[in-house]
mmCIF file of C-alpha atoms in Angstrom:
data_model
loop_
_atom_site.group_PDB
_atom_site.id
_atom_site.type_symbol
_atom_site.label_atom_id
_atom_site.label_comp_id
_atom_site.label_asym_id
_atom_site.label_seq_id
_atom_site.Cartn_x
_atom_site.Cartn_y
_atom_site.Cartn_z
ATOM 1 C CA ILE A 859 -4.985 -10.425 12.706
ATOM 2 C CA ILE A 860 -4.999 -6.702 13.155
ATOM 3 C CA LEU A 861 -5.354 -5.625 16.775
ATOM 4 C CA THR A 862 -5.753 -1.979 17.650
ATOM 5 C CA ILE A 863 -5.063 -1.049 21.298
ATOM 6 C CA TYR A 864 -6.129 2.341 22.690
ATOM 7 C CA GLY A 865 -5.186 3.907 25.907
ATOM 8 C CA THR A 866 -3.818 6.950 27.646
ATOM 9 C CA GLN A 867 -0.598 5.032 28.524
ATOM 10 C CA CYS A 868 -0.126 3.375 25.106
ATOM 11 C CA PRO A 869 2.674 4.637 22.867
ATOM 12 C CA ASP A 870 2.017 5.559 19.351
ATOM 13 C CA LEU A 871 3.441 2.394 17.715
ATOM 14 C CA THR A 872 2.511 -0.046 15.097
ATOM 15 C CA LEU A 873 3.786 -3.630 15.738
ATOM 16 C CA ILE A 874 3.844 -6.477 13.321
ATOM 17 C CA ASP A 875 4.462 -9.771 15.164
ATOM 18 C CA LEU A 876 6.100 -12.176 12.616
ATOM 19 C CA PRO A 877 6.185 -15.805 13.222
ATOM 20 C CA GLY A 878 9.444 -17.519 13.950
ATOM 21 C CA ILE A 879 11.112 -19.601 11.306
ATOM 22 C CA THR A 880 9.212 -22.858 11.214
ATOM 23 C CA ARG A 881 11.684 -25.729 10.159
ATOM 24 C CA VAL A 882 9.514 -28.917 10.217
ATOM 25 C CA PRO A 883 5.726 -28.983 9.476
ATOM 26 C CA LEU A 884 3.700 -30.386 12.343
ATOM 27 C CA LYS A 885 1.906 -33.735 12.033
ATOM 28 C CA GLY A 886 -1.691 -33.364 11.336
ATOM 29 C CA SER A 887 -1.441 -29.615 10.493
ATOM 30 C CA ASP A 888 -2.025 -28.047 7.045
ATOM 31 C CA GLN A 889 1.553 -26.823 6.966
ATOM 32 C CA CYS A 890 3.303 -27.440 3.658
ATOM 33 C CA ASP A 891 6.713 -29.144 3.215
ATOM 34 C CA ASN A 892 8.277 -25.805 2.358
ATOM 35 C CA ILE A 893 6.978 -24.063 5.454
ATOM 36 C CA GLU A 894 10.529 -22.849 6.357
ATOM 37 C CA GLN A 895 10.914 -21.061 3.180
ATOM 38 C CA LEU A 896 7.397 -19.448 3.389
ATOM 39 C CA THR A 897 8.048 -18.102 6.940
ATOM 40 C CA ARG A 898 11.476 -16.872 6.072
ATOM 41 C CA ASP A 899 10.183 -15.028 2.862
ATOM 42 C CA MET A 900 7.267 -13.531 4.987
ATOM 43 C CA ALA A 901 9.762 -12.180 7.538
ATOM 44 C CA ILE A 902 12.040 -10.750 4.797
ATOM 45 C CA ARG A 903 9.149 -9.199 3.072
ATOM 46 C CA TYR A 904 8.381 -6.988 6.069
ATOM 47 C CA ALA A 905 11.902 -6.499 7.374
ATOM 48 C CA ARG A 906 13.326 -5.323 3.977
ATOM 49 C CA ASP A 907 11.281 -2.173 4.082
ATOM 50 C CA PRO A 908 13.865 0.652 4.922
ATOM 51 C CA ARG A 909 11.238 2.355 7.049
ATOM 52 C CA THR A 910 10.744 -0.482 9.263
ATOM 53 C CA ILE A 911 12.356 -0.826 12.662
ATOM 54 C CA ILE A 912 13.497 -4.342 13.250
ATOM 55 C CA LEU A 913 13.179 -5.968 16.698
ATOM 56 C CA ALA A 914 15.479 -8.967 16.717
ATOM 57 C CA VAL A 915 14.259 -11.104 19.550
ATOM 58 C CA ILE A 916 17.021 -13.312 20.981
ATOM 59 C CA PRO A 917 16.580 -15.657 24.031
ATOM 60 C CA ALA A 918 19.223 -15.126 26.615
ATOM 61 C CA ASN A 919 19.620 -18.816 27.236
ATOM 62 C CA ALA A 920 20.739 -19.532 23.700
ATOM 63 C CA ASP A 921 23.857 -18.930 21.697
ATOM 64 C CA MET A 922 23.593 -15.534 19.761
ATOM 65 C CA SER A 923 25.632 -16.877 16.855
ATOM 66 C CA THR A 924 22.812 -19.210 16.032
ATOM 67 C CA SER A 925 20.071 -16.531 16.163
ATOM 68 C CA ASP A 926 17.796 -16.556 13.129
ATOM 69 C CA ALA A 927 16.591 -13.084 14.018
ATOM 70 C CA LEU A 928 20.038 -11.560 13.931
ATOM 71 C CA GLN A 929 20.937 -13.484 10.805
ATOM 72 C CA LEU A 930 17.894 -12.169 8.878
ATOM 73 C CA SER A 931 18.257 -8.629 10.258
ATOM 74 C CA ARG A 932 21.881 -8.579 8.978
ATOM 75 C CA ARG A 933 20.611 -9.677 5.615
ATOM 76 C CA VAL A 934 18.281 -6.747 5.243
ATOM 77 C CA ASP A 935 19.943 -4.238 7.448
ATOM 78 C CA PRO A 936 23.828 -4.987 7.126
ATOM 79 C CA LYS A 937 24.803 -1.835 8.836
ATOM 80 C CA GLY A 938 22.479 -2.306 11.714
ATOM 81 C CA LEU A 939 20.881 1.155 11.311
ATOM 82 C CA ARG A 940 17.364 0.128 12.127
ATOM 83 C CA THR A 941 17.709 -3.081 14.244
ATOM 84 C CA ILE A 942 17.134 -3.243 18.111
ATOM 85 C CA GLY A 943 18.053 -6.345 19.903
ATOM 86 C CA VAL A 944 15.542 -7.614 22.504
ATOM 87 C CA VAL A 945 16.898 -10.156 24.937
ATOM 88 C CA THR A 946 14.225 -12.414 26.333
ATOM 89 C CA LYS A 947 14.079 -15.391 28.832
ATOM 90 C CA ILE A 948 16.734 -13.466 30.804
ATOM 91 C CA ASP A 949 15.424 -14.849 33.985
ATOM 92 C CA LEU A 950 15.698 -18.368 32.713
ATOM 93 C CA MET A 951 19.520 -18.513 32.389
ATOM 94 C CA ASP A 952 21.596 -21.093 34.226
ATOM 95 C CA ARG A 953 22.566 -20.132 37.784
ATOM 96 C CA GLY A 954 25.821 -18.143 37.926
ATOM 97 C CA THR A 955 25.398 -16.715 34.329
ATOM 98 C CA ASP A 956 24.024 -13.480 33.162
ATOM 99 C CA ALA A 957 23.420 -11.561 29.776
ATOM 100 C CA SER A 958 25.495 -8.524 30.531
ATOM 101 C CA LYS A 959 27.748 -9.191 27.467
ATOM 102 C CA MET A 960 24.675 -9.575 25.283
ATOM 103 C CA LEU A 961 23.172 -6.409 26.540
ATOM 104 C CA HIS A 962 26.395 -4.463 26.099
ATOM 105 C CA GLY A 963 26.761 -5.838 22.600
ATOM 106 C CA ASP A 964 30.202 -7.311 23.258
ATOM 107 C CA GLU A 965 29.337 -10.472 21.216
ATOM 108 C CA VAL A 966 27.190 -9.163 18.285
ATOM 109 C CA PRO A 967 27.294 -5.346 18.283
ATOM 110 C CA LEU A 968 24.292 -3.431 17.097
ATOM 111 C CA ARG A 969 24.232 0.345 16.522
ATOM 112 C CA LEU A 970 20.780 0.753 18.365
ATOM 113 C CA GLY A 971 21.907 -1.698 21.127
ATOM 114 C CA TYR A 972 19.968 -4.284 23.016
ATOM 115 C CA THR A 973 17.399 -4.289 25.734
ATOM 116 C CA GLY A 974 16.610 -7.162 28.142
ATOM 117 C CA VAL A 975 13.063 -7.880 29.168
ATOM 118 C CA LYS A 976 11.341 -10.402 31.550
ATOM 119 C CA ASN A 977 8.056 -11.692 30.073
ATOM 120 C CA ARG A 978 5.272 -13.487 31.866
ATOM 121 C CA SER A 979 5.720 -17.289 32.090
ATOM 122 C CA SER A 980 3.157 -19.803 30.969
ATOM 123 C CA ALA A 981 2.235 -20.289 34.637
ATOM 124 C CA ASP A 982 1.815 -16.525 35.038
ATOM 125 C CA LEU A 983 -0.484 -16.498 31.992
ATOM 126 C CA LYS A 984 -2.480 -19.422 33.341
ATOM 127 C CA ALA A 985 -2.831 -17.722 36.639
ATOM 128 C CA GLY A 986 -4.128 -14.645 34.953
ATOM 129 C CA LYS A 987 -1.285 -12.246 35.942
ATOM 130 C CA SER A 988 -2.024 -8.831 34.559
ATOM 131 C CA ILE A 989 0.472 -6.722 32.538
ATOM 132 C CA LYS A 990 0.714 -4.298 35.306
ATOM 133 C CA ASP A 991 1.701 -6.814 37.787
ATOM 134 C CA ALA A 992 4.164 -8.360 35.273
ATOM 135 C CA LEU A 993 5.779 -5.006 34.699
ATOM 136 C CA GLU A 994 6.177 -4.512 38.564
ATOM 137 C CA ASP A 995 7.687 -8.026 38.863
ATOM 138 C CA GLU A 996 9.987 -7.264 36.018
ATOM 139 C CA ALA A 997 11.124 -4.054 37.674
ATOM 140 C CA THR A 998 11.703 -5.800 40.991
ATOM 141 C CA PHE A 999 13.778 -8.525 39.243
ATOM 142 C CA PHE A 1000 16.139 -6.156 37.554
ATOM 143 C CA SER A 1001 16.473 -3.781 40.562
ATOM 144 C CA THR A 1002 17.399 -6.599 42.886
ATOM 145 C CA HIS A 1003 19.599 -8.764 40.633
ATOM 146 C CA PRO A 1004 23.237 -8.571 41.697
ATOM 147 C CA VAL A 1005 24.314 -7.910 38.022
ATOM 148 C CA TYR A 1006 21.468 -6.135 36.237
ATOM 149 C CA ARG A 1007 20.974 -3.597 39.044
ATOM 150 C CA ASN A 1008 24.376 -2.107 38.272
ATOM 151 C CA LEU A 1009 23.704 -1.711 34.428
ATOM 152 C CA SER A 1010 22.425 1.401 32.805
ATOM 153 C CA PRO A 1011 18.594 1.554 33.330
ATOM 154 C CA GLU A 1012 18.080 1.888 29.532
ATOM 155 C CA LEU A 1013 19.509 -1.580 28.961
ATOM 156 C CA VAL A 1014 16.711 -3.471 30.763
ATOM 157 C CA GLY A 1015 13.040 -3.245 31.291
ATOM 158 C CA THR A 1016 9.927 -3.248 28.947
ATOM 159 C CA LYS A 1017 9.111 0.436 29.745
ATOM 160 C CA ASN A 1018 12.627 1.389 28.693
ATOM 161 C CA LEU A 1019 12.246 -0.549 25.505
ATOM 162 C CA VAL A 1020 8.999 1.154 24.713
ATOM 163 C CA SER A 1021 10.587 4.520 25.320
ATOM 164 C CA LYS A 1022 13.599 3.655 23.219
ATOM 165 C CA LEU A 1023 11.476 2.342 20.477
ATOM 166 C CA THR A 1024 9.405 5.528 20.380
ATOM 167 C CA LYS A 1025 12.405 7.751 20.184
ATOM 168 C CA VAL A 1026 14.110 5.621 17.445
ATOM 169 C CA LEU A 1027 10.815 5.616 15.311
ATOM 170 C CA PHE A 1028 10.311 9.393 15.742
ATOM 171 C CA LYS A 1029 13.879 9.978 14.326
ATOM 172 C CA HIS A 1030 13.286 7.444 11.678
ATOM 173 C CA ILE A 1031 10.007 9.070 10.568
ATOM 174 C CA ARG A 1032 11.680 12.498 10.364
ATOM 175 C CA THR A 1033 14.386 11.032 8.118
ATOM 176 C CA PHE A 1034 11.775 9.303 5.787
ATOM 177 C CA LEU A 1035 9.128 12.087 6.032
ATOM 178 C CA PRO A 1036 9.922 13.679 2.467
ATOM 179 C CA ASP A 1037 9.585 10.254 0.882
ATOM 180 C CA ILE A 1038 6.466 9.498 2.907
ATOM 181 C CA ARG A 1039 4.877 12.815 1.648
ATOM 182 C CA ARG A 1040 5.774 11.920 -1.924
ATOM 183 C CA GLU A 1041 4.149 8.605 -1.625
ATOM 184 C CA ILE A 1042 1.067 9.877 -0.087
ATOM 185 C CA ASN A 1043 0.602 12.472 -2.777
ATOM 186 C CA ALA A 1044 1.171 10.044 -5.487
ATOM 187 C CA ARG A 1045 -1.456 7.648 -3.985
ATOM 188 C CA ILE A 1046 -3.787 10.653 -3.679
ATOM 189 C CA ARG A 1047 -3.390 11.543 -7.288
ATOM 190 C CA THR A 1048 -3.984 7.966 -8.367
ATOM 191 C CA LEU A 1049 -7.029 7.451 -6.271
ATOM 192 C CA SER A 1050 -8.453 10.871 -7.353
ATOM 193 C CA SER A 1051 -7.952 9.871 -10.977
ATOM 194 C CA ARG A 1052 -9.782 6.575 -10.445
ATOM 195 C CA LEU A 1053 -12.651 8.383 -8.653
ATOM 196 C CA ASP A 1054 -12.934 10.828 -11.608
ATOM 197 C CA GLU A 1055 -13.363 7.773 -13.855
ATOM 198 C CA PHE A 1056 -16.288 6.634 -11.945
ATOM 199 C CA GLY A 1057 -17.919 10.056 -12.220
ATOM 200 C CA GLN A 1058 -20.655 11.420 -9.957
ATOM 201 C CA SER A 1059 -23.345 9.246 -8.347
ATOM 202 C CA VAL A 1060 -26.629 8.493 -10.127
ATOM 203 C CA PRO A 1061 -29.388 10.812 -8.957
ATOM 204 C CA LEU A 1062 -32.705 9.288 -7.353
ATOM 205 C CA GLU A 1063 -35.110 11.588 -9.214
ATOM 206 C CA SER A 1064 -35.953 10.840 -12.791
ATOM 207 C CA SER A 1065 -35.628 14.455 -13.910
ATOM 208 C CA ASP A 1066 -32.276 14.667 -12.269
ATOM 209 C CA ARG A 1067 -31.156 11.476 -14.062
ATOM 210 C CA THR A 1068 -32.300 12.942 -17.399
ATOM 211 C CA GLN A 1069 -30.325 16.045 -16.788
ATOM 212 C CA LEU A 1070 -27.233 14.088 -15.800
ATOM 213 C CA MET A 1071 -27.511 11.957 -18.945
ATOM 214 C CA TRP A 1072 -27.615 15.109 -21.165
ATOM 215 C CA ALA A 1073 -24.701 16.606 -19.324
ATOM 216 C CA MET A 1074 -22.678 13.452 -19.831
ATOM 217 C CA ILE A 1075 -23.516 13.409 -23.515
ATOM 218 C CA THR A 1076 -22.583 17.106 -23.882
ATOM 219 C CA ASP A 1077 -19.385 16.526 -22.048
ATOM 220 C CA TYR A 1078 -18.455 13.456 -24.160
ATOM 221 C CA CYS A 1079 -19.139 15.410 -27.439
ATOM 222 C CA GLU A 1080 -16.977 18.225 -26.092
ATOM 223 C CA MET A 1081 -14.108 15.833 -25.241
ATOM 224 C CA ILE A 1082 -14.497 14.387 -28.999
ATOM 225 C CA LYS A 1083 -14.377 17.896 -30.413
ATOM 226 C CA ASN A 1084 -11.238 18.880 -28.276
ATOM 227 C CA THR A 1085 -9.561 15.582 -29.276
ATOM 228 C CA ILE A 1086 -10.183 16.260 -32.955
ATOM 229 C CA ARG A 1087 -8.762 19.704 -32.571
ATOM 230 C CA GLY A 1088 -5.627 18.285 -30.950
ATOM 231 C CA LYS A 1089 -6.375 19.276 -27.356
ATOM 232 C CA TYR A 1090 -5.366 16.500 -24.947
ATOM 233 C CA ASP A 1091 -7.984 15.126 -22.667
ATOM 234 C CA LYS A 1092 -6.766 12.348 -20.454
ATOM 235 C CA ARG A 1093 -10.328 11.053 -19.753
ATOM 236 C CA LEU A 1094 -10.801 10.125 -23.453
ATOM 237 C CA GLN A 1095 -7.521 8.267 -23.848
ATOM 238 C CA THR A 1096 -8.989 5.161 -22.111
ATOM 239 C CA TYR A 1097 -11.382 4.693 -24.948
ATOM 240 C CA PHE A 1098 -8.787 4.309 -27.667
ATOM 241 C CA ASP A 1099 -6.158 1.763 -28.305
ATOM 242 C CA HIS A 1100 -2.731 3.343 -28.688
ATOM 243 C CA GLY A 1101 -0.773 0.117 -29.012
ATOM 244 C CA SER A 1102 2.252 -0.911 -27.268
ATOM 245 C CA ASP A 1103 4.439 1.712 -29.108
ATOM 246 C CA GLY A 1104 1.955 4.641 -28.537
ATOM 247 C CA GLY A 1105 0.473 4.550 -31.943
ATOM 248 C CA MET A 1106 -1.821 7.325 -33.327
ATOM 249 C CA SER A 1107 -3.327 9.854 -31.003
ATOM 250 C CA SER A 1108 -7.016 9.742 -30.128
ATOM 251 C CA GLY A 1109 -7.823 12.658 -32.511
ATOM 252 C CA ALA A 1110 -5.976 10.938 -35.327
ATOM 253 C CA GLN A 1111 -7.987 7.769 -34.803
ATOM 254 C CA ILE A 1112 -11.195 9.757 -34.845
ATOM 255 C CA ARG A 1113 -10.274 11.479 -38.038
ATOM 256 C CA VAL A 1114 -9.543 8.071 -39.677
ATOM 257 C CA ILE A 1115 -12.927 6.753 -38.701
ATOM 258 C CA PHE A 1116 -14.669 9.936 -40.142
ATOM 259 C CA ASN A 1117 -12.624 9.497 -43.348
ATOM 260 C CA GLU A 1118 -13.640 6.004 -43.801
ATOM 261 C CA LEU A 1119 -17.230 6.879 -43.222
ATOM 262 C CA LEU A 1120 -16.913 9.728 -45.610
ATOM 263 C CA ASP A 1121 -15.428 7.344 -48.277
ATOM 264 C CA GLU A 1122 -18.088 4.828 -47.744
ATOM 265 C CA TYR A 1123 -20.812 7.617 -48.086
ATOM 266 C CA THR A 1124 -19.391 9.147 -51.372
ATOM 267 C CA GLU A 1125 -18.901 5.781 -52.859
ATOM 268 C CA ASN A 1126 -22.573 4.829 -52.200
ATOM 269 C CA ASP A 1127 -24.978 6.274 -54.987
ATOM 270 C CA VAL A 1128 -28.099 7.068 -53.052
ATOM 271 C CA THR A 1129 -29.973 7.946 -56.275
ATOM 272 C CA SER A 1130 -29.212 4.794 -58.109
ATOM 273 C CA GLU A 1131 -32.542 3.264 -57.549
ATOM 274 C CA LEU A 1132 -34.546 6.517 -58.161
ATOM 275 C CA THR A 1133 -35.750 7.910 -61.514
ATOM 276 C CA ASP A 1134 -35.516 11.435 -62.605
ATOM 277 C CA TYR A 1135 -39.360 11.774 -62.101
ATOM 278 C CA ASP A 1136 -39.063 10.493 -58.459
ATOM 279 C CA ILE A 1137 -36.395 13.187 -57.785
ATOM 280 C CA ASP A 1138 -38.310 15.946 -59.512
ATOM 281 C CA ALA A 1139 -41.494 14.980 -57.576
ATOM 282 C CA ALA A 1140 -39.633 14.954 -54.258
ATOM 283 C CA ILE A 1141 -38.213 18.453 -55.028
ATOM 284 C CA ARG A 1142 -41.626 19.876 -55.845
ATOM 285 C CA MET A 1143 -43.264 18.288 -52.885
ATOM 286 C CA HIS A 1144 -40.767 19.616 -50.305
ATOM 287 C CA GLU A 1145 -40.090 22.973 -51.956
ATOM 288 C CA GLY A 1146 -40.299 25.928 -49.486
ATOM 289 C CA ASP A 1147 -40.827 29.603 -50.177
ATOM 290 C CA SER A 1148 -38.430 30.815 -52.712
ATOM 291 C CA MET A 1149 -38.023 33.351 -55.557
ATOM 292 C CA PRO A 1150 -39.090 32.362 -59.225
ATOM 293 C CA GLY A 1151 -36.195 30.651 -60.806
ATOM 294 C CA PHE A 1152 -34.390 29.806 -57.526
ATOM 295 C CA PRO A 1153 -35.692 26.517 -56.166
ATOM 296 C CA SER A 1154 -34.699 25.833 -52.609
ATOM 297 C CA PRO A 1155 -35.397 22.151 -51.631
ATOM 298 C CA ASP A 1156 -34.778 21.916 -47.884
#
């Protein structure tokens, strides 16, 4: 599912929401027995791209050492250069506990740090609570909490997380911009080459189609001539089999074909079934204007 969200308050971000690691297939579902391996491979396929920023989502009411997200991110980003920890369910922790050590990175350090967020609950979603109201409730929760209100503001809140993501992504893009440009230019060259192979569109008018056909024939003949002369034309290379080791060039293959035709023609005696009288009569019947003693059969 690709969902595009537009808005004056929306950040310029692309988010890929990957499924959690599913360990046991549900009864009555079409999930296969190796669903765990499939979901893990899918997450790794996206996360291993060095240009991707990884959001490792960790519930605050669970042990960080058992986090699948942190384990996977360390596998593809061992130095933690592009991993941001997102601590959720921070409002569901047991009374008297808090996630301040997690947010400070005391337990599992990350170079880009952690940010705590308070999401809407199932009851809030059923009640139709808007995102705006949820953000206001979140801000109130962190500003009134006896522990979180004393933390640095950048460590908590969805708005701070979005701001942090935007800044990190901007720096990341600047780092990879030369590689991105090379990749884009390479794709442009590849697609342009494929478009050239398709040629121009077929005209609607009959006269225009005839003109296009003659132009294509003339162009093809010119390619053949250039190839025989040894001038490389990449458009013609697709018509010839060069073999796995390169083989002969297109011009050499054309010369072989012409030599075979010439040998076949010279070996064939076209006058074998004609008498001398037939040949003499043909010469006299097709003789053009000429000087006496100098016959010029055309």
